[in-house]
Amino acid sequence: MTRASSLLGERAVYVVGIGLHPYGFPSETPYVQLGLHAVREALADAGMHWPQVRSAVVGTAALGMAAGRVMLRHLGSTGLEVLQVENASASGSTAFRIACLQVASGEHDVVLAMGVDKFGDGRRAVLKDGLTPLSPTANVPLVKFALLARRCMRDYGLTIEDMARVAVKNHGNAARNPYAQFRKPRTMAQVLASALVAGDLTAMQCCPRGEGAAAVIVVSEDALRRLGVPRERAVRVLSSVASSEALPANDAPALVELVRTSSAAALAQAGIGAKELDIVELHDAFTIEELLYTEAVGVCDAGEGALYVARGDADIGGRCAINPSGGLIGMGHPLGPTGIGQVAEIARQLRGEADGRQHPGARLALAHMIGLGSVAVAHVLARA
């Protein structure tokens, strides 16, 4: 496949440092403590010092104004550029995209991209748009995906067990991830027996909300050499794409079409095909999403999402590991950090450093995140 033109194709961009604060349930821990833990871990991983960072892009959805500067000044006031980004679930992914483009453009050669969040008040702009909703649940994501799951069961023959199998896989992956919010493997019986929350979706088929932080350091080729970072621990960013929902030309759900078009654009920009991917980290806030999005990305053929999981193709060690971190369902979904956490997991996997959950021979990966609105942000990364 021919690589589409992009800044990232003209100027190499690398992830060289990763760090996380474990995701968890809401606590009294200040967000500053969560965020600085992740940043310090990323700096140590890269073998760098804070004054070497020339820009910081902070993704957060619930903390309020100026959270980034308030937090980062505790590392020292160095005069660096600080940006704060809110893009719902895609806040961290958007922060990472901006960091990559800053490096690719030559604006900066060492940039921190991070996400941090605590639970917050959860109030969304759609609830303040001045319009009377069609129903009290019209803007509730849980209800939206429960209805989508019911539609797929009716039209495509999906079963409750098909969806539950995704949760079993992702809880199992999360049990091997020291940064995950849920650290216990779950059986099919446990997933199906957990409380019904909407339609056919049980509690263990839905992601938790909580808190946490994730950070990555992005550098140019020149900075990679100047800083002496071992090339084998650098992960190259091949593409970065952002888009929003459009009206589909067919009867497919608009969100599924958004995943299809955005992932296709990211893969084209990287010059690879979907079936070349070894790892995909994607938005699985509800189990039905992973089944539909795996097909939409093209990792498996249309109509084969459930079979792909049932055969073990989506397992760590399978054809393409889907959400080896545990995904949103197992690792957690604190919003701001989620997309950065995906990139950190992919970098760890591509380096061969994901102890206890390493996907063998991983060399190409896709990080794909969607956010309310709906928006999509996708990145393809490769082992250097």
Coordinates of C-alpha atoms in Angstrom, one line a residue:
M1 CA 0.0 0.0 0.0
T2 CA 1.3 3.5 -0.9
R3 CA 1.8 5.8 2.0
A4 CA -0.3 8.9 1.9
S5 CA 1.5 12.3 2.3
S6 CA 1.8 13.7 5.8
L7 CA 4.1 15.6 8.0
L8 CA 4.9 12.4 9.9
G9 CA 6.1 10.9 6.6
E10 CA 8.5 13.7 6.0
R11 CA 10.0 14.0 9.5
A12 CA 10.3 11.0 11.8
V13 CA 8.6 11.2 15.2
Y14 CA 9.3 8.7 18.0
V15 CA 7.9 7.8 21.4
V16 CA 10.9 7.4 23.8
G17 CA 9.4 7.5 27.3
I18 CA 6.2 6.1 28.8
G19 CA 4.7 6.4 32.3
L20 CA 1.4 5.7 34.1
H21 CA -0.2 6.1 37.4
P22 CA -2.4 3.0 37.9
Y23 CA -6.0 3.6 37.0
G24 CA -8.4 3.2 40.0
F25 CA -11.7 4.1 41.5
P26 CA -12.3 7.7 42.8
S27 CA -10.1 8.5 45.7
E28 CA -8.9 11.5 47.7
T29 CA -5.5 11.5 45.9
P30 CA -5.0 15.0 44.2
Y31 CA -4.8 15.0 40.5
V32 CA -1.4 16.7 40.7
Q33 CA 0.0 13.6 42.5
L34 CA -1.5 11.3 39.8
G35 CA -0.2 13.3 36.9
L36 CA 3.3 13.9 38.3
H37 CA 3.7 10.2 39.0
A38 CA 3.1 9.4 35.3
V39 CA 5.4 12.2 34.1
R40 CA 8.3 11.3 36.3
E41 CA 8.0 7.7 35.2
A42 CA 8.1 8.7 31.6
L43 CA 11.1 10.9 32.1
A44 CA 12.9 8.1 33.9
D45 CA 12.0 5.6 31.2
A46 CA 13.5 7.9 28.6
G47 CA 16.5 8.8 30.7
M48 CA 15.7 12.5 30.5
H49 CA 15.4 15.5 32.8
W50 CA 12.4 17.9 33.0
P51 CA 14.2 21.0 31.5
Q52 CA 14.8 19.0 28.3
V53 CA 11.1 19.0 27.6
R54 CA 10.1 22.1 25.5
S55 CA 6.4 21.7 25.2
A56 CA 3.6 19.9 27.2
V57 CA 0.2 19.0 25.9
V58 CA -2.2 17.9 28.6
G59 CA -5.5 16.0 27.9
T60 CA -8.2 16.2 30.6
A61 CA -12.0 16.1 30.5
A62 CA -13.1 16.9 34.1
L63 CA -10.5 18.9 35.9
G64 CA -11.2 22.5 34.8
M65 CA -9.1 25.4 33.7
A66 CA -5.3 25.5 33.8
A67 CA -4.9 22.1 35.3
G68 CA -1.8 21.4 33.2
R69 CA 0.2 24.4 34.3
V70 CA -0.9 24.1 38.0
M71 CA 0.4 20.5 37.9
L72 CA 3.6 20.9 35.9
R73 CA 5.0 23.9 37.8
H74 CA 5.8 21.4 40.6
L75 CA 8.5 20.0 38.3
G76 CA 10.0 23.4 37.9
S77 CA 9.1 26.5 35.9
T78 CA 11.2 26.2 32.8
G79 CA 9.2 28.5 30.4
L80 CA 8.0 25.6 28.3
E81 CA 4.8 25.8 26.2
V82 CA 1.8 24.3 27.9
L83 CA -1.4 23.4 26.1
Q84 CA -4.6 21.9 27.6
V85 CA -6.9 19.8 25.5
E86 CA -10.5 18.6 26.2
N87 CA -12.0 16.2 23.6
A88 CA -14.1 13.8 25.8
S89 CA -12.8 10.3 25.7
A90 CA -10.4 11.3 23.0
S91 CA -8.7 14.0 25.1
G92 CA -5.5 12.1 25.6
S93 CA -5.4 10.9 22.0
T94 CA -5.8 14.5 20.8
A95 CA -3.0 15.6 23.1
F96 CA -0.8 13.0 21.6
R97 CA -1.7 14.0 18.1
I98 CA -0.8 17.7 18.8
A99 CA 2.5 16.6 20.4
C100 CA 3.4 14.5 17.3
L101 CA 2.5 17.4 14.9
Q102 CA 4.6 19.8 17.0
V103 CA 7.6 17.6 16.6
A104 CA 6.9 16.7 12.9
S105 CA 6.5 20.4 12.0
G106 CA 9.9 21.3 13.6
E107 CA 8.2 23.6 16.2
H108 CA 9.7 21.5 19.1
D109 CA 11.9 18.5 19.2
V110 CA 11.0 17.1 22.7
V111 CA 7.3 17.2 23.7
L112 CA 5.4 15.7 26.6
A113 CA 1.9 14.4 25.9
M114 CA -0.1 13.4 28.9
G115 CA -3.6 12.8 30.2
V116 CA -4.9 13.0 33.8
D117 CA -8.3 13.0 35.3
K118 CA -10.4 12.5 38.3
F119 CA -14.1 11.6 38.2
G120 CA -15.3 15.3 38.1
D121 CA -19.0 16.3 37.9
G122 CA -19.5 14.4 34.6
R123 CA -21.6 17.3 33.1
R124 CA -21.5 17.3 29.3
A125 CA -22.1 20.1 26.9
V126 CA -24.9 18.2 25.2
L127 CA -26.9 18.7 28.4
K128 CA -26.5 22.4 28.1
D129 CA -27.4 23.0 24.4
G130 CA -30.8 24.5 25.1
L131 CA -32.7 21.8 23.2
T132 CA -35.3 19.5 24.7
P133 CA -34.1 15.9 24.4
L134 CA -36.3 13.4 22.6
S135 CA -36.3 11.3 25.7
P136 CA -34.6 11.4 29.1
T137 CA -32.0 8.8 27.9
A138 CA -31.4 10.2 24.4
N139 CA -27.9 11.4 25.3
V140 CA -26.8 8.5 27.6
P141 CA -24.1 6.5 25.9
L142 CA -25.0 3.3 27.8
V143 CA -28.5 3.4 26.4
K144 CA -27.2 4.1 22.9
F145 CA -24.9 1.1 22.9
A146 CA -27.5 -1.2 24.6
L147 CA -29.8 -0.4 21.7
L148 CA -27.1 -1.0 19.2
A149 CA -26.3 -4.3 20.8
R150 CA -30.0 -5.3 20.6
R151 CA -30.0 -4.3 16.9
C152 CA -27.0 -6.5 16.2
M153 CA -28.5 -9.4 18.0
R154 CA -31.7 -9.1 16.0
D155 CA -30.2 -8.4 12.5
Y156 CA -26.9 -10.2 12.6
G157 CA -27.4 -13.1 15.0
L158 CA -25.0 -12.0 17.7
T159 CA -25.6 -13.6 21.1
I160 CA -25.2 -12.4 24.6
E161 CA -22.3 -14.9 24.9
D162 CA -20.6 -13.3 21.9
M163 CA -20.5 -10.0 23.7
A164 CA -19.6 -11.5 27.1
R165 CA -16.6 -13.3 25.5
V166 CA -15.1 -9.8 24.9
A167 CA -15.3 -9.0 28.6
V168 CA -13.8 -12.3 29.6
K169 CA -10.8 -11.7 27.3
N170 CA -10.3 -8.1 28.3
H171 CA -10.6 -8.7 32.1
G172 CA -8.1 -11.5 31.6
N173 CA -5.7 -9.2 29.9
A174 CA -6.1 -6.5 32.6
A175 CA -5.4 -9.1 35.3
R176 CA -1.9 -9.2 33.9
N177 CA -1.5 -5.4 33.7
P178 CA -0.1 -3.7 36.9
Y179 CA -1.7 -0.4 35.8
A180 CA -5.2 -1.7 35.3
Q181 CA -8.2 -0.8 37.4
F182 CA -9.6 -4.3 37.4
R183 CA -7.0 -7.0 38.2
K184 CA -9.1 -10.1 38.4
P185 CA -9.8 -12.6 35.5
R186 CA -13.5 -13.3 35.0
T187 CA -15.3 -16.3 33.6
M188 CA -18.2 -16.3 31.2
A189 CA -20.6 -17.2 34.0
Q190 CA -19.4 -14.3 36.1
V191 CA -19.8 -11.8 33.3
L192 CA -23.3 -13.0 32.5
A193 CA -24.3 -13.1 36.1
S194 CA -23.2 -9.6 36.9
A195 CA -26.0 -7.0 37.2
L196 CA -27.9 -5.9 34.2
V197 CA -27.4 -2.2 33.6
A198 CA -29.2 -1.6 30.2
G199 CA -30.7 -4.0 27.7
D200 CA -28.5 -7.1 27.5
L201 CA -25.4 -5.4 28.8
T202 CA -24.2 -6.5 32.2
A203 CA -22.0 -4.5 34.6
M204 CA -18.9 -6.5 33.6
Q205 CA -19.5 -5.7 29.9
C206 CA -19.2 -1.9 30.6
C207 CA -16.2 0.1 31.4
P208 CA -15.7 1.8 34.8
R209 CA -15.1 5.5 35.4
G210 CA -12.3 6.4 37.7
E211 CA -9.0 8.3 37.9
G212 CA -5.4 7.9 36.7
A213 CA -2.7 9.4 34.6
A214 CA -0.6 8.5 31.6
A215 CA 2.4 10.2 29.9
V216 CA 4.6 9.8 26.9
I217 CA 7.6 11.7 25.6
V218 CA 7.7 12.4 21.8
V219 CA 11.0 13.4 20.1
S220 CA 12.4 14.1 16.6
E221 CA 15.2 12.1 14.9
D222 CA 17.7 14.8 15.8
A223 CA 16.6 14.7 19.5
L224 CA 16.8 10.9 19.5
R225 CA 20.4 11.0 18.5
R226 CA 21.3 14.0 20.7
L227 CA 19.7 12.5 23.8
G228 CA 21.4 9.1 23.3
V229 CA 18.1 7.2 23.5
P230 CA 18.7 3.6 22.4
R231 CA 17.0 3.2 19.0
E232 CA 15.6 -0.2 19.9
R233 CA 13.5 1.4 22.7
A234 CA 12.1 4.1 20.4
V235 CA 8.7 3.6 18.8
R236 CA 8.0 5.4 15.5
V237 CA 4.7 7.2 14.9
L238 CA 3.7 6.5 11.3
S239 CA 0.4 8.3 11.1
S240 CA -2.0 10.6 13.0
V241 CA -5.6 11.2 11.9
A242 CA -8.5 13.0 13.4
S243 CA -12.1 13.3 12.2
S244 CA -15.7 13.6 13.3
E245 CA -18.9 11.8 12.5
A246 CA -20.6 12.2 9.1
L247 CA -23.9 10.9 7.8
P248 CA -23.3 7.5 6.4
A249 CA -24.3 6.6 2.9
N250 CA -25.7 3.3 4.0
D251 CA -27.7 2.0 6.9
A252 CA -24.6 1.3 9.1
P253 CA -24.4 3.1 12.4
A254 CA -22.7 6.4 12.0
L255 CA -20.2 5.7 14.8
V256 CA -19.2 2.4 13.1
E257 CA -18.6 4.3 9.8
L258 CA -16.6 6.9 11.7
V259 CA -14.3 4.1 13.0
R260 CA -14.1 2.6 9.5
T261 CA -13.1 5.8 7.7
S262 CA -10.8 7.1 10.4
S263 CA -8.8 3.9 10.8
A264 CA -8.6 3.5 7.0
A265 CA -7.2 7.0 6.7
A266 CA -4.6 6.3 9.4
L267 CA -3.6 3.0 7.8
A268 CA -3.3 4.7 4.4
Q269 CA -1.2 7.4 5.8
A270 CA 1.1 4.8 7.3
G271 CA 1.2 2.8 4.1
I272 CA 0.0 -0.5 5.6
G273 CA -3.0 -2.8 5.5
A274 CA -5.3 -3.6 8.4
K275 CA -4.3 -7.3 8.4
E276 CA -0.7 -6.3 8.8
L277 CA -1.5 -5.0 12.3
D278 CA -0.2 -7.0 15.3
I279 CA -1.9 -5.0 18.0
V280 CA -5.0 -2.8 18.2
E281 CA -6.0 -0.8 21.2
L282 CA -9.5 0.6 20.7
H283 CA -12.6 2.1 22.4
D284 CA -14.4 -0.8 24.1
A285 CA -16.5 1.1 26.6
F286 CA -19.1 -1.6 26.0
T287 CA -18.5 -5.1 24.6
I288 CA -20.5 -4.6 21.5
E289 CA -18.1 -1.9 20.4
E290 CA -15.0 -4.2 20.1
L291 CA -17.0 -6.7 18.0
L292 CA -18.1 -4.0 15.6
Y293 CA -14.9 -1.9 15.5
T294 CA -12.6 -4.9 14.9
E295 CA -14.6 -5.4 11.7
A296 CA -14.7 -1.7 10.9
V297 CA -10.9 -1.4 11.2
G298 CA -10.5 -4.4 8.9
V299 CA -8.6 -6.7 11.2
C300 CA -11.2 -9.3 10.4
D301 CA -13.8 -9.5 7.6
A302 CA -17.3 -8.1 7.9
G303 CA -19.5 -10.2 10.1
E304 CA -16.6 -12.1 11.7
G305 CA -16.0 -9.9 14.8
A306 CA -17.6 -12.4 17.2
L307 CA -15.9 -15.4 15.5
Y308 CA -12.6 -13.6 15.6
V309 CA -12.8 -13.4 19.4
A310 CA -14.2 -17.0 19.8
R311 CA -11.3 -18.5 17.8
G312 CA -8.7 -16.7 20.0
D313 CA -7.5 -14.6 17.1
A314 CA -8.0 -11.4 19.2
D315 CA -6.0 -12.9 22.2
I316 CA -2.5 -12.1 23.2
G317 CA -0.6 -14.6 21.0
G318 CA -3.4 -14.7 18.4
R319 CA -3.4 -13.2 14.9
C320 CA -3.9 -9.6 16.2
A321 CA -4.1 -8.8 19.9
I322 CA -7.1 -6.6 20.5
N323 CA -6.8 -4.5 23.7
P324 CA -3.9 -6.4 25.3
S325 CA -3.9 -3.7 28.1
G326 CA -7.4 -4.9 29.1
G327 CA -9.0 -2.1 27.1
L328 CA -11.5 0.3 28.7
I329 CA -13.4 -2.5 30.2
G330 CA -10.5 -4.0 32.1
M331 CA -7.8 -1.4 32.3
G332 CA -10.4 1.4 33.0
H333 CA -11.5 4.6 31.4
P334 CA -10.6 7.8 33.3
L335 CA -11.2 9.8 30.1
G336 CA -8.2 12.2 29.9
P337 CA -5.5 9.5 30.3
T338 CA -7.2 6.7 28.2
G339 CA -5.8 7.5 24.8
I340 CA -2.3 8.1 26.1
G341 CA -2.5 4.9 28.1
Q342 CA -3.2 3.1 24.8
V343 CA 0.0 4.5 23.2
A344 CA 2.0 3.6 26.3
E345 CA 0.7 0.0 26.1
I346 CA 1.5 -0.2 22.4
A347 CA 5.0 1.2 23.0
R348 CA 5.6 -1.3 25.7
Q349 CA 4.4 -4.2 23.5
L350 CA 6.5 -3.0 20.4
R351 CA 9.6 -2.8 22.6
G352 CA 9.0 -6.4 23.8
E353 CA 8.7 -5.2 27.4
A354 CA 5.1 -6.1 28.3
D355 CA 6.1 -8.7 30.9
G356 CA 3.3 -11.3 31.5
R357 CA 1.2 -10.1 28.6
Q358 CA 3.6 -9.8 25.7
H359 CA 2.2 -10.3 22.2
P360 CA 5.0 -12.2 20.3
G361 CA 6.7 -10.5 17.4
A362 CA 4.7 -7.3 17.6
R363 CA 5.9 -4.7 15.1
L364 CA 2.8 -2.7 13.9
A365 CA 0.0 -1.3 16.0
L366 CA -3.1 0.9 15.8
A367 CA -4.4 3.1 18.6
H368 CA -7.9 4.2 18.0
M369 CA -10.1 6.3 20.2
I370 CA -13.5 7.9 19.9
G371 CA -15.1 10.6 21.9
L372 CA -18.5 12.0 22.5
G373 CA -19.6 14.3 19.8
S374 CA -18.6 12.0 18.0
V375 CA -15.0 12.4 17.1
A376 CA -12.2 9.9 16.3
V377 CA -8.4 10.0 16.6
A378 CA -6.2 7.2 15.2
H379 CA -2.5 6.6 15.2
V380 CA -0.3 3.9 13.7
L381 CA 2.9 3.0 15.5
A382 CA 5.8 0.8 14.5
R383 CA 8.8 -0.8 16.2
A384 CA 11.8 1.3 15.2

